[in-house]
Structure formats: structure tokens, C-alpha cells
Coordinates of C-alpha atoms and ligand atoms in Angstrom, one line a residue:
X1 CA 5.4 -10.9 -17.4
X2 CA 8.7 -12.4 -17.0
X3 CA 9.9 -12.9 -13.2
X4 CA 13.1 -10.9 -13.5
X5 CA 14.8 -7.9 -11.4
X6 CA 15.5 -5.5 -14.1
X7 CA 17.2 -2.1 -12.5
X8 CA 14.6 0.6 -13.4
X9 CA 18.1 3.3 -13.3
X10 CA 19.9 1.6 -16.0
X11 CA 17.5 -0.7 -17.6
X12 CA 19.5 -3.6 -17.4
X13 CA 18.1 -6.9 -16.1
X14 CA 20.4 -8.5 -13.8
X15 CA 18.5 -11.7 -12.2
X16 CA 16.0 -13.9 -14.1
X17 CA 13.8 -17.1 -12.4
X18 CA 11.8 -19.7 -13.8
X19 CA 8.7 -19.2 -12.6
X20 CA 7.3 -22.7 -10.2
X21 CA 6.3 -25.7 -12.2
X22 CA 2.8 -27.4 -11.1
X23 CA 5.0 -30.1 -9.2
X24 CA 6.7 -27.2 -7.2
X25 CA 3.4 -25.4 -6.5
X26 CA 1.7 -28.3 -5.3
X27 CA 4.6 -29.2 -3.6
X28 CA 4.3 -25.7 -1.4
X29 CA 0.5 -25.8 -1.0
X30 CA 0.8 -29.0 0.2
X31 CA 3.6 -27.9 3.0
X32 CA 1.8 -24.8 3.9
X33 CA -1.7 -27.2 4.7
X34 CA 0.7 -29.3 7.2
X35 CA 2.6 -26.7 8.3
X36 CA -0.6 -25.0 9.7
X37 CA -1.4 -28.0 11.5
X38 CA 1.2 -27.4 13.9
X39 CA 1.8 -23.7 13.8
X40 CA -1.9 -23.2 15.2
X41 CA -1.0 -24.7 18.4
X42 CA 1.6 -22.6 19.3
X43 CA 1.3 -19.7 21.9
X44 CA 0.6 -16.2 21.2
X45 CA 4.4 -15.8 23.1
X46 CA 6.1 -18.0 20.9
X47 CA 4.7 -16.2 17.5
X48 CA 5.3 -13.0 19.2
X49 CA 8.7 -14.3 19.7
X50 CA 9.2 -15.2 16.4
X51 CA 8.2 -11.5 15.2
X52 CA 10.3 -9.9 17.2
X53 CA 12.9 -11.8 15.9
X54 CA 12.2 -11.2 12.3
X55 CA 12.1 -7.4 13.7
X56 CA 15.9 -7.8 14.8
X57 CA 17.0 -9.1 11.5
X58 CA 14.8 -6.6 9.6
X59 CA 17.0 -4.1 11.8
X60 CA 20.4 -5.5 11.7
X61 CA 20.3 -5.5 7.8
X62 CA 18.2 -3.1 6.9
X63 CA 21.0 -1.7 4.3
X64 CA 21.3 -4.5 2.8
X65 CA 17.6 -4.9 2.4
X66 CA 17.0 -1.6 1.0
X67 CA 19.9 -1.9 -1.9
X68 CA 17.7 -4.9 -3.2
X69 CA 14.5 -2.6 -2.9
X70 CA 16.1 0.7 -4.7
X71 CA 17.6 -1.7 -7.2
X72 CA 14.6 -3.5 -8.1
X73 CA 12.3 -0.5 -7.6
X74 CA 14.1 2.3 -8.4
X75 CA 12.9 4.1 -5.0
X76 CA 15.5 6.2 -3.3
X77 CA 17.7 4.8 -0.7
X78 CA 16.8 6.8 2.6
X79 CA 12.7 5.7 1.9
X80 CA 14.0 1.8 1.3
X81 CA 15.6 1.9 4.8
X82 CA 13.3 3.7 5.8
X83 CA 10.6 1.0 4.8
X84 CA 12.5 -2.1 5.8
X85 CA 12.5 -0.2 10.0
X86 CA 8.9 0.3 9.4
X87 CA 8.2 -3.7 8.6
X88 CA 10.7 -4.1 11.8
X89 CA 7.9 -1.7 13.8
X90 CA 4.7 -3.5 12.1
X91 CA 6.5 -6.7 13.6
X92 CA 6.9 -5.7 17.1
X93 CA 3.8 -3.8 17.2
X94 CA 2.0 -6.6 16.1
X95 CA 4.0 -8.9 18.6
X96 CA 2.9 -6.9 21.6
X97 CA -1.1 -6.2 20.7
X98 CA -2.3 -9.3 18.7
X99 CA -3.0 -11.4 22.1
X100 CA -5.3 -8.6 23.5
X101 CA -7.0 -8.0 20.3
X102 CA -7.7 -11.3 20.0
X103 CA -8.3 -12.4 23.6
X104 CA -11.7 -14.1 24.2
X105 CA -14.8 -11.7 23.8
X106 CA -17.7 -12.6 26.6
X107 CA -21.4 -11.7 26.0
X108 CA -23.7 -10.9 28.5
X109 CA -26.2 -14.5 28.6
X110 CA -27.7 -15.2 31.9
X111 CA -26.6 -19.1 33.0
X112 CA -24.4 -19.6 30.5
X113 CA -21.2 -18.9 29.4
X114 CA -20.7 -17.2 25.9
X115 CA -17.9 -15.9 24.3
X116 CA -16.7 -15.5 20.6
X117 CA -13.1 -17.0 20.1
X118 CA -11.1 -16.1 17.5
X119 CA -9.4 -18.8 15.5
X120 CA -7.2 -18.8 12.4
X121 CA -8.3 -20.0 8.7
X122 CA -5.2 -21.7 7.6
X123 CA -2.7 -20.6 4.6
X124 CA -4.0 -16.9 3.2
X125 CA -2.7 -16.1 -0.1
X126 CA -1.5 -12.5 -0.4
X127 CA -1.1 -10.8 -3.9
X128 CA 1.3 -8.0 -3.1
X129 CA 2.7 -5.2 -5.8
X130 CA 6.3 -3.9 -6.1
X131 CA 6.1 -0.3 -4.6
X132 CA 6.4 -0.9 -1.2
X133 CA 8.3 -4.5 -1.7
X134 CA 8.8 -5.0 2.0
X135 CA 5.5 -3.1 4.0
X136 CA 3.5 -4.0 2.0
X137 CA 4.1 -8.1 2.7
X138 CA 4.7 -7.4 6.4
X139 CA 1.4 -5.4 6.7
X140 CA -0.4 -8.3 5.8
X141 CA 2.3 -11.4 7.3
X142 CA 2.8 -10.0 10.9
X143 CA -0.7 -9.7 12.2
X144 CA -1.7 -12.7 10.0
X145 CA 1.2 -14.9 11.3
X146 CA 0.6 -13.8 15.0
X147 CA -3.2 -14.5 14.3
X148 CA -2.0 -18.5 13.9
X149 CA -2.4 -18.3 10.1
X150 CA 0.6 -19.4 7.4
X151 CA 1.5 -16.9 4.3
X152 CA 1.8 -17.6 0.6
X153 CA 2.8 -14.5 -0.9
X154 CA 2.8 -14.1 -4.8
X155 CA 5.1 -10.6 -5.1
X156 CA 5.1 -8.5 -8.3
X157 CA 6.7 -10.3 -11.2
X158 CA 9.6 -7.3 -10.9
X159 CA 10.3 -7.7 -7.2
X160 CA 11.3 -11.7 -6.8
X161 CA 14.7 -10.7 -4.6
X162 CA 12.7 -8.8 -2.5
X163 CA 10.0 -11.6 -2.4
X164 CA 12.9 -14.3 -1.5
X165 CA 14.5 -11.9 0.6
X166 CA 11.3 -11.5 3.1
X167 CA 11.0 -15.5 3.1
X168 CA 14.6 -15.7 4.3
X169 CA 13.8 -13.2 7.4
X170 CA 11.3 -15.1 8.2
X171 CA 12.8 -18.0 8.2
X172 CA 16.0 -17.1 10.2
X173 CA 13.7 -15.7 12.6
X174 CA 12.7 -19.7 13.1
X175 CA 9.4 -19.9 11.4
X176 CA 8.6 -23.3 11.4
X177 CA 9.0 -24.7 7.5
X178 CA 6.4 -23.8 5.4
X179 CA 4.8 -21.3 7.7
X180 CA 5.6 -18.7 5.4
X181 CA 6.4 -18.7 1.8
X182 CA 7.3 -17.1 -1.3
X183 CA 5.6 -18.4 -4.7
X184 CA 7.6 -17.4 -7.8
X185 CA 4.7 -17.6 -10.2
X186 CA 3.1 -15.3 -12.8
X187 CA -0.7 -13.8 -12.3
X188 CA -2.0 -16.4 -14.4
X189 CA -1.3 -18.8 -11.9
X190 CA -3.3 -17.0 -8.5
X191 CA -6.8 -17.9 -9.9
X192 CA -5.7 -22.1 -9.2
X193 CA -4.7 -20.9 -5.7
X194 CA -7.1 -19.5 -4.8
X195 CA -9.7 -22.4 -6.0
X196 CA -7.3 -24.6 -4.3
X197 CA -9.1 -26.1 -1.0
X198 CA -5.8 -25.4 1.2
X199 CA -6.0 -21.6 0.7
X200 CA -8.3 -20.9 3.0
X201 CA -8.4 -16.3 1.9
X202 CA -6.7 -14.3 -0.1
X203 CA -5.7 -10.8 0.1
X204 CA -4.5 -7.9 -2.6
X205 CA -3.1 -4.7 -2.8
X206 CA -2.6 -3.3 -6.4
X207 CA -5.1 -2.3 -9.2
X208 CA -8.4 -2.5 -9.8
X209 CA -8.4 -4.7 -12.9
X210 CA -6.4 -7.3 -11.0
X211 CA -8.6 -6.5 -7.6
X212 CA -11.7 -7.5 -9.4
X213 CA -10.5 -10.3 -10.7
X214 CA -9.1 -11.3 -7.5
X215 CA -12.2 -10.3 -5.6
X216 CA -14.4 -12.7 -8.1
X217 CA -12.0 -15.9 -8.1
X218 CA -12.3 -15.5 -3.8
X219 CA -16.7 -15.0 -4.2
X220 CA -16.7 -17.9 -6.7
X221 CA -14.7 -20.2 -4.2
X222 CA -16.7 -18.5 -1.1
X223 CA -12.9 -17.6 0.6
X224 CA -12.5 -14.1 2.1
X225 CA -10.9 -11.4 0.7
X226 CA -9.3 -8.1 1.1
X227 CA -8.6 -5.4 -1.7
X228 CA -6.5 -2.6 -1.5
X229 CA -7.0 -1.1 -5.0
X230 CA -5.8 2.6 -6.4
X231 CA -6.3 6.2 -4.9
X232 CA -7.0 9.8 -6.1
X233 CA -6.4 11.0 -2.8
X234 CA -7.8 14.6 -2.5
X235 CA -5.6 17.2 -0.4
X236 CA -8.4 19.9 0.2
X237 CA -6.2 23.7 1.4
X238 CA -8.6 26.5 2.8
X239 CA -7.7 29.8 3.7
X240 CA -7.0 29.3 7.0
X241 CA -4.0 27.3 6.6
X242 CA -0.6 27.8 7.1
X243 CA -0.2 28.1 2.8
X244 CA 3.6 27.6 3.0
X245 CA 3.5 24.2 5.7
X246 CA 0.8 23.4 3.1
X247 CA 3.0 23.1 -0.1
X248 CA 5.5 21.6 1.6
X249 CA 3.2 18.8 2.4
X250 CA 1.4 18.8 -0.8
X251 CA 5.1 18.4 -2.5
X252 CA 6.3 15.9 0.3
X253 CA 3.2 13.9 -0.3
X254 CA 2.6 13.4 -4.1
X255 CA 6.7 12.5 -3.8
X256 CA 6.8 9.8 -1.9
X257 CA 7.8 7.2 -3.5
X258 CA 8.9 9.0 -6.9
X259 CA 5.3 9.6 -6.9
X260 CA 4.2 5.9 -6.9
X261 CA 2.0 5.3 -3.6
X262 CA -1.8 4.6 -3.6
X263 CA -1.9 7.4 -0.8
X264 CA -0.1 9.9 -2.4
X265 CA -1.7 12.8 -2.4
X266 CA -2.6 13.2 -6.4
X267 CA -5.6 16.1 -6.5
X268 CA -5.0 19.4 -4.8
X269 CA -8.1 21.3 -4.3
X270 CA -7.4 24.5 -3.3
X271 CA -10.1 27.9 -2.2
X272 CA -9.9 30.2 -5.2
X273 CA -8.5 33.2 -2.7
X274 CA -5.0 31.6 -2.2
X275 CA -5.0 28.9 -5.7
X276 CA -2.8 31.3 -7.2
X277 CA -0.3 31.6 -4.5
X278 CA -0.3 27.7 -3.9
X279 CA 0.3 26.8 -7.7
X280 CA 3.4 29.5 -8.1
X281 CA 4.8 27.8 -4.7
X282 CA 3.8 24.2 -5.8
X283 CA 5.3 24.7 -9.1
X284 CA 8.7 26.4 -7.8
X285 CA 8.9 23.4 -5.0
X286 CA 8.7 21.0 -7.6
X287 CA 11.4 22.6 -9.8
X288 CA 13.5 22.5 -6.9
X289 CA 13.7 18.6 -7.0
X290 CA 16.7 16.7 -7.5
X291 CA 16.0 14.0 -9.9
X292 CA 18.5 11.0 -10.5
X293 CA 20.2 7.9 -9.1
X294 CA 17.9 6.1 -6.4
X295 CA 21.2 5.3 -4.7
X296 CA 22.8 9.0 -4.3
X297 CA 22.2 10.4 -0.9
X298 CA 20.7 13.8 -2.6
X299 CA 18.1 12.4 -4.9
X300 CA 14.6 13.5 -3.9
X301 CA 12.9 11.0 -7.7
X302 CA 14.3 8.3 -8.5
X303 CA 13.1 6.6 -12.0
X304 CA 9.6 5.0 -12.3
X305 CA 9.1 1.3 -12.2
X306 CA 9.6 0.6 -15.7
X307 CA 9.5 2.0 -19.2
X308 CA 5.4 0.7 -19.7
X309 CA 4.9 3.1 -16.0
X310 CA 6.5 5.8 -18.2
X311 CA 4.3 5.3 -21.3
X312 CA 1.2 5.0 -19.4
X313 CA 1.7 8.2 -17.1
X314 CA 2.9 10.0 -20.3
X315 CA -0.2 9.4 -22.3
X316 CA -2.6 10.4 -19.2
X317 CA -0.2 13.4 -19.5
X318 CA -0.4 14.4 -22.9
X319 CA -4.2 13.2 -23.2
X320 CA -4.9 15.8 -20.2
X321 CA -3.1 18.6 -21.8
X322 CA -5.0 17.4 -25.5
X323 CA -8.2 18.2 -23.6
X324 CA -7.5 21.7 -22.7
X325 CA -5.4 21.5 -19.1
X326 CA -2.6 24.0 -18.6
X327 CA 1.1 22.1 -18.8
X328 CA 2.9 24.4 -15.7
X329 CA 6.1 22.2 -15.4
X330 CA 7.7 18.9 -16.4
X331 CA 5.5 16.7 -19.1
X332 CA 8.2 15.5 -20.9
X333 CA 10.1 12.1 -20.3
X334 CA 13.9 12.8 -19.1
X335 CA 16.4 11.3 -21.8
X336 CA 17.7 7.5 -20.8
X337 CA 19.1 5.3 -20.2
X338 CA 16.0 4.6 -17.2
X339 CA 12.6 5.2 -16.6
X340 CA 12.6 9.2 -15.1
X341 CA 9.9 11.3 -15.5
X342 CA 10.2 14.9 -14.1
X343 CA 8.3 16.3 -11.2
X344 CA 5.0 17.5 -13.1
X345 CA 2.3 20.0 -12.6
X346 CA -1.0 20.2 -14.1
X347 CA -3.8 22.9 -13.5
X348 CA -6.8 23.5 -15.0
X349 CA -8.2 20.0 -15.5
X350 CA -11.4 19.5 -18.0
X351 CA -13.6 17.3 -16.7
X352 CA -13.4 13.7 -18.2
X353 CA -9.7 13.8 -18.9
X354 CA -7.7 11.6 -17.8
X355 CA -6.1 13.3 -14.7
X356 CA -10.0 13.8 -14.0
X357 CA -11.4 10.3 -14.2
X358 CA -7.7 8.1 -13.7
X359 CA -5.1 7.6 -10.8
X360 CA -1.8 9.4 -12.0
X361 CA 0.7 6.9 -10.8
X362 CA 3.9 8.5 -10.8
X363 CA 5.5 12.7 -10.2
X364 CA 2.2 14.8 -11.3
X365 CA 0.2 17.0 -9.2
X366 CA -2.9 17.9 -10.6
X367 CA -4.5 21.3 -9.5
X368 CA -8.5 22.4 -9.1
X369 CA -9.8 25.1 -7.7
X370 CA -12.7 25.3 -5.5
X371 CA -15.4 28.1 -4.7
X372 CA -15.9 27.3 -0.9
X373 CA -16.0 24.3 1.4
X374 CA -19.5 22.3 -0.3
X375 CA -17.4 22.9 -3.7
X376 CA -14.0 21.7 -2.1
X377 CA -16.2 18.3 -1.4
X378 CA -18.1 18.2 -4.6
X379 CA -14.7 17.8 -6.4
X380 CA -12.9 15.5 -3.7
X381 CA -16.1 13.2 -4.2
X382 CA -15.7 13.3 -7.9
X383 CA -13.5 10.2 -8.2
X384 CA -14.4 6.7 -8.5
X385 CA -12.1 6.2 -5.8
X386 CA -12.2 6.6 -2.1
X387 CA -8.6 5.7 -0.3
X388 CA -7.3 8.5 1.5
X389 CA -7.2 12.0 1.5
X390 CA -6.6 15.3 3.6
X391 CA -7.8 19.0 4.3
X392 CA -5.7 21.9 5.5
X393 CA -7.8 24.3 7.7
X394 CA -7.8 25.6 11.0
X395 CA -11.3 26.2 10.7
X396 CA -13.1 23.5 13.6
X397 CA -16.3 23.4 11.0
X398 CA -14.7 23.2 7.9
X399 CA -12.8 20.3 9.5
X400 CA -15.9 18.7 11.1
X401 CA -17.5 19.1 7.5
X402 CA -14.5 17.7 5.3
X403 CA -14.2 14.5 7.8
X404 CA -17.7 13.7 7.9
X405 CA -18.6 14.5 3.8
X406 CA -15.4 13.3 2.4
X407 CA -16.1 9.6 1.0
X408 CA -12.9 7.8 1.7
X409 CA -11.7 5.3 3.9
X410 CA -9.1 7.5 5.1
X411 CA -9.5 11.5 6.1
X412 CA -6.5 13.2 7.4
X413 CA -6.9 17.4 9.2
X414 CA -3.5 19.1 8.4
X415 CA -1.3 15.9 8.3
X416 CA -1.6 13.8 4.9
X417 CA -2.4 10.3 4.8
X418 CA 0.4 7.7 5.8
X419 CA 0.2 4.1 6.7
X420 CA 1.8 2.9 10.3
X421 CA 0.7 -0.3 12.5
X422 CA -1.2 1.4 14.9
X423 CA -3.9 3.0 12.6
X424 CA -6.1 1.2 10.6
X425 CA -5.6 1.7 6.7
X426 CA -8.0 0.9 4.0
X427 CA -10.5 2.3 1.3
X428 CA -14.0 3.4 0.2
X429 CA -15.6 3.0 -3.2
X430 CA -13.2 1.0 -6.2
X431 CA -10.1 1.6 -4.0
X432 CA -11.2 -1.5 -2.1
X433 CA -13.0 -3.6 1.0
X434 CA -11.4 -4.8 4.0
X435 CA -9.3 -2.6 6.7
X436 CA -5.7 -3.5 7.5
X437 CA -3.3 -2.9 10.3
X438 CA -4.4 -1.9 13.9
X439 CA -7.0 -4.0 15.5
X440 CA -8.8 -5.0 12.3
X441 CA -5.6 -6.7 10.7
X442 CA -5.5 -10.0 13.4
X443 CA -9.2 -9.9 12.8
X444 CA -9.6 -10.2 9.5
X445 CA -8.1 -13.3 8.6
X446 CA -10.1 -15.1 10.9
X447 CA -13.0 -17.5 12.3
X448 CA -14.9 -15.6 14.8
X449 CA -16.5 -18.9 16.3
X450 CA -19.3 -18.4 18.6
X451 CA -19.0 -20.2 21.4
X452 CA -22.2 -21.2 24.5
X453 CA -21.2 -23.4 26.9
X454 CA -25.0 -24.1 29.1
Ligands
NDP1 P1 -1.0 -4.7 -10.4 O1 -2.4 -4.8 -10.0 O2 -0.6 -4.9 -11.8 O3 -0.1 -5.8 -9.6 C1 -0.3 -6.0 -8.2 C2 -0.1 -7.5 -8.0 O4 -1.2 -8.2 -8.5 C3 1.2 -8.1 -8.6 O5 1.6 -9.1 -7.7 C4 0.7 -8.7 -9.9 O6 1.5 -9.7 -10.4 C5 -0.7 -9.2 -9.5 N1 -1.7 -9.2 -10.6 C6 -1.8 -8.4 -11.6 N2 -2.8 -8.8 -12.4 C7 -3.4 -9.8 -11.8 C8 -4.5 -10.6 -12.1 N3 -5.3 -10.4 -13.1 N4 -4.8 -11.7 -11.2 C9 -4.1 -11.9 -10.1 N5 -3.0 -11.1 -9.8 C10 -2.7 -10.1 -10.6 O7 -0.5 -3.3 -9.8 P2 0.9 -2.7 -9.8 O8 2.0 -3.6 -9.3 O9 1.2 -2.1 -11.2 O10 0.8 -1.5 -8.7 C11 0.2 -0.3 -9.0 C12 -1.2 -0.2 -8.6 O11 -1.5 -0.8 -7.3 C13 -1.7 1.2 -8.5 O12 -3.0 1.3 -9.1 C14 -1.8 1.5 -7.1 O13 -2.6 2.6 -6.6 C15 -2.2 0.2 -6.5 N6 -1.7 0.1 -5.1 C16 -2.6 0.1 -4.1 C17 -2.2 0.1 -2.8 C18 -3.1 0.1 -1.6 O14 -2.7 -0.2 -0.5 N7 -4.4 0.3 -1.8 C19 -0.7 0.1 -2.5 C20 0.1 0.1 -3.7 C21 -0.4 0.1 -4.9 P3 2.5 -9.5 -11.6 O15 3.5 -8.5 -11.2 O16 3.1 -10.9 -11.9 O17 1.7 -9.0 -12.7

């Protein structure tokens, strides 16, 4: 795939890069191994410094920022600034908590002294896709960096302004050269780094195919790693909820990001009694959207990623439909120039079809109905995946029930399921291993060295 920002609106590429040559990569491996050396020793106030810095900056020109994201991505305006203040957030939240999450931790040994101190790995490789350009990175790079470690990020092949954009924060923020740095390279390239000695983990968010092979290049060089793979987040509605602060919701959700999140919410599973009700309000919400130009202030969709995101969501589309599902709006590609596929809604999914068995990545909300709560379960479980997911009830059981039977990483009572720095985020089943953000992100990247002094 060529490294090349190519505006998903028009079509039209308007940056190419050569991707690094073996002299350039080694030439960055090789700075991020001695720039560790001395970034290790510096004080939890100094990185913290350094963060809140890159927080400023993130701040001050956050515009900016998000006009390279909506071009590259095609993702409307308001949610590219409003990712770029969230990476500002992650930053200072990070700045303030890593010291106390990773303070000493004493054990209980009678005439000695025992503790477990945390220490950092050295340069972690992180594997990071195009939706969320900016979070995404900073998810992993503010607790890592505050955690003593240095970054190599590898951006998707269709983000590299966004990827060189991040490394430029960080740098102005007066990160010591080569603590953190943007590799221009293809996927081809990440299994030599992450064999390399100097990368010491690696960590991905995107799909499964490339988390497996991820996940096997880290076992076979014995390096940790963290995968953040699809969802087929379930978003369960009962009787008992507020029906119309539930569509809302289910529409708000399966939007975000023209429909292109791993949390979105992508089944709705909704009680017989009130599936009628729900699909003729889904359906008329979803009418209601405005589809266009990322950049226009009224645009709820923007255009998908790129024409092959079109294709693929098209075919699950059609395939779905082919085996018997009921086509209630949308289904048809919008007419170019870009990549826009309408707000969609399926209902009455066969099972093995692709909306059963696949992640939908883009503007379709797939409906099921359910009999009672144990059936409401039986299809949220359903899924080889296991990221997030939410129920709407104000019934204490049936919330006790869906939050203890659900099997995801992730289970949200009448709120869906969103990603901020104070709440750990991560999957069950194919969607992944690890847990980011909160107290597990210093922690995982991470020597937790036992110490006994007699
Ligand atoms: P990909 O898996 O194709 O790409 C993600 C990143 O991995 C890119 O940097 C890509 O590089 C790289 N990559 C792709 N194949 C390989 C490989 N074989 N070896 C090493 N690296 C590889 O996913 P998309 O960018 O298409 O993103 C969409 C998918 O990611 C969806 O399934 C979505 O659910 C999932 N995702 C999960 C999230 C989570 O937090 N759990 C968040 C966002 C998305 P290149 O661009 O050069 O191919």
C-alpha cells in the first residue's frame, strides 16, 4: 500500500512519501536504543512536564490538526477537534497519575524489605490504524512515555501527515531526540522490527488478520504485546428503557466516526415488545442524517476511508440481504466523486451472513430481536468478538445479569461504550489481549522487577 494522503471526499491524492530505506530504519532504531538510555533517568516531573506541554500544543492548534485528520480520514470536522482535545486530556491525565500508579509497591515480608518496582522496557513499537489518527497514538505514547519508555509508531499507510504531525508535537514539546518517532514504512516492514533486539514490545490496534500476525512475530521474539482487534459491540434495549433516549444513542453510536469505530455500537438487540417501535424510530433517525463534506459544519457522515472500505462494506451488504435479511434503508453506494455510503439499516439477519458472523465497518445498523433477557445474551454472545457493548434497562437484575453474562471486555448500563483516560479500555475473545488507558496503560509496558533487600 502506497504511503500517500489521498482525500477520501474527492478522491484525489495530494501528498506521496517514499517509504524509509533499510539505512534510514536502522538509522532510527539505532537513535531510539540511545535515546532510551538517557530518557530513563529522567524524573517522573520532567516527563510529566513534557506531556503537558505536548497537551498545550495539542490545544493551541487543534484546528489545524483536525483539517489534516478530516482530510486524510474523511471524519467530520467537529469529531477531529474533538479528538485532537481528547489526546490533549489523555496527556495531562497521564501527566498527573503515572507517578502514583507506578510508585513502589511494598509486600508484607517480616525482616526484610520487599517491594516490586516498576521499570521501563526500552523503545515499544506501536502499529496504530487511521480512524482515530491522533487517540489512538496518544493512548498508547502518553502513558508509555511517562512510564520511561521511547515510541516507534508505524501509522496506517493513508494517515502519514497525521503520523509526522504527532512526532512534531512531541518534539516541540522538547522530547529529547529520538524519544519518540514516526516510521514511514509499509506492513511488510513491522515483522524486522519487531525481531529487532532494540524493540523491546510492540503494541496494535486494527484487525484481526494483522493482530495475529502481529501477536505471532512478538511470541516468536518472546516481546510483549497488546492487541486491540475488531468489535461487534452488542447494544441490548429492554422494556424498561427510555425507547426514544435509546435510539438516540443507538444512532449516535453506530455514527461515530461515519460508522468506522471498533466500539461502535454495530448489533442492536432489542425485546420483541418494543422491536417494532425501535426499528421505525432507528430507521426514520437515520434518514434524518446529513451526509456530505467532512468539512461543512452540518455534516453528521462524512465518506468512508477509501473506495476498497466501500467495496468491502457493500458486499457484506448485499451478501446479507442475498441470504434472506430485510434492506430497511440505505444499501446503495452514494454517486462520486468519494467514498460515501448512506446511513444503512438492516433487520432480520439469517444466521451465518455476513452481518451475523463479520464486523460491519462503516454506517449499518444491524437489527435482532430477542425473546427475554437469557435470549438478549445468547445473541450478544454470538460473535467471535468480545470488545464492548451496552444494555438499556432500568431493571437492577436485568442489569446485574447483562454485566456479569455479557462476554466482552467492556459492558456499558444505559450509556454506550466510549474510550477516555481514566477508564480502562480493551477486549475479550478475537477483539484482542491487553487493557489500555487508566492504571493498566503505565503498567503494561513494563518490567515489574521484584525487589528483597535482607
Ligand atoms: P489494519 O489492520 O489493516 O491496519 C491497522 C494497522 O496495522 C496499520 O498501521 C496497517 O498498516 C498495519 N498492518 C496491516 N496489516 C499488517 C500486517 N500484516 N502486519 C503488520 N502490520 C499490519 O486495519 P484498518 O486500518 O483497516 O482498521 C480497521 C480495523 O481495525 C477494524 O477491524 C477495526 O475494528 C479495527 N480497530 C480496532 C480498534 C480497537 O481499539 N480495538 C480501534 C480501531 C480500529 P498499513 O496501513 O500500512 O497497511
Amino acid at each position: 500500500m502506497a504511503i500517500a494522503s489521498t482525500n477520501p471526499t474527492t478522491g484525489e491524492t495530494v501528498r506521496e512519501f517514499d517509504p524509509l530505506d533499510d539505512g534510514q530504519l536502522e538509522e532510527k532504531l539505532a537513535r531510539a536504543a540511545e535515546a532510551f538510555r538517557g530518557y530513563r533517568t529522567t524524573s517522573w516531573a520532567e516527563r510529566a512536564d513534557l506531556l503537558r506541554r505536548a497537551a498545550d500544543i495539542l490545544d493551541d492548534e487543534a484546528d489545524d490538526l483536525a483539517r489534516t485528520a478530516t482530510l486524510e480520514v474523511g471524519k467530520t470536522l467537529a469529531s477531529s477537534v474533538a479528538e485532537v482535545g481528547k489526546c490533549a486530556k489523555g496527556c495531562r491525565w497521564f501527566a498527573e497519575h503515572t507517578e502514583e500508579i507506578l510508585a513502589d509497591v511494598p509486600h508484607d515480608v517480616p525482616g526484610a524489605e520487599v517491594f516490586t518496582r516498576y521499570e521501563p522496557l526500552g523503545p515499544v513499537l506501536a502499529v496504530m490504524p487511521w480512524n482515530f489518527p491522533y487517540w489512538q497514538v496518544f493512548r498508547f505514547a502518553a502513558p508509555a512515555l511517562m512510564a520511561g519508555n521511547v515510541g516507534l509508531l508505524k501509522l496506517a499507510s493513508n494517515v502519514p501527515q497525521c503520523a509526522l504531525a504527532i512526532e512534531d508535537v512531541l518534539r516541540r514539546a522538547g522530547f529529547p531526540d529520538g524519544v519518540f518517532q514516526t516510521l514511514l514504512v509499509g506492513s511488510g516492514a513491522i515483522e524486522g522490527i519487531i525481531a529487532d533486539d532494540r524493540v523491546r514490545a510492540v503494541t496494535l490496534t486494527g484487525s484481526e488478520p494483522a493482530g495475529r500476525q502481529v501477536g505471532a512475530a512478538a511470541g516468536g521474539a518472546v516481546k510483549t504485546s497488546v492487541l486491540e482487534l475488531g468489535g461487534s459491540d452488542a447494544f441490548i434495549v429492554m422494556p424498561s428503557a427510555d425507547l426514544d433516549d435509546a435510539v438516540a444513542n443507538a444512532v449516535s453510536s453506530r455514527m461515530l466516526n461515519n460508522g468506522q469505530s471498533c466500539i461502535n455500537a454495530k448489533r442492536f438487540i432489542v425485546h420483541t415488545e418494543i422491536a417494532g417501535e425501535f426499528e421505525r424510530r432507528l430507521v426514520e433517525r437515520m434518514e434524518a442524517l446529513t451526509v456530505g463534506d467532512p468539512m461543512a459544519e452540518d455534516t453528521d457522515c462524512g465518506p468512508l476511508s477509501s473506495p476498497d472500505a466501500v467495496e468491502t462494506l457493500h458486499q457484506q451488504v448485499r451478501d446479507t440481504v442475498a441470504a434472506g435479511a430485510r434492506l430497511r434503508t440505505g444499501g446503495e453506494p452514494l454517486p462520486g466523486p468519494g467514498n460515501f455510503y448512506p446511513p444503512t439499516v438492516l433487520t432480520d439477519i439469517p444466521d451465518g451472513s455476513p452481518a451475523h458472523r463479520e464486523e460491519l465497518f462503516g454506517p449499518v445498523a444491524t437489527v435482532w430481536h430477542a425473546r427475554d433477557a437469557d435470549d438478549a445474551i445468547r445473541i450478544a454472545n454470538d460473535s467471535t468478538f468480545g470488545l464492548g457493548g451496552s444494555a438499556w434497562t432500568r431493571d437492577a437484575g436485568e442489569q446485574q445479569r447483562f454485566v456479569n453474562e455479557v462476554e466482552t471486555g467492556m459492558m456499558y448500563i444505559n450509556k454506550y461504550t466510549e474510550s477516555t483516560p481514566e477508564v480502562p479500555f480493551g477486549g475479550a475473545k478475537n477483539s484482542g489481549y491487553g487493557r489500555e488507558l487508566a492504571g493498566f496503560g503505565p503498567r503494561t509496558f513494563v518490567n515489574a522487577k521484584t525487589v528483597w533487600i535482607a
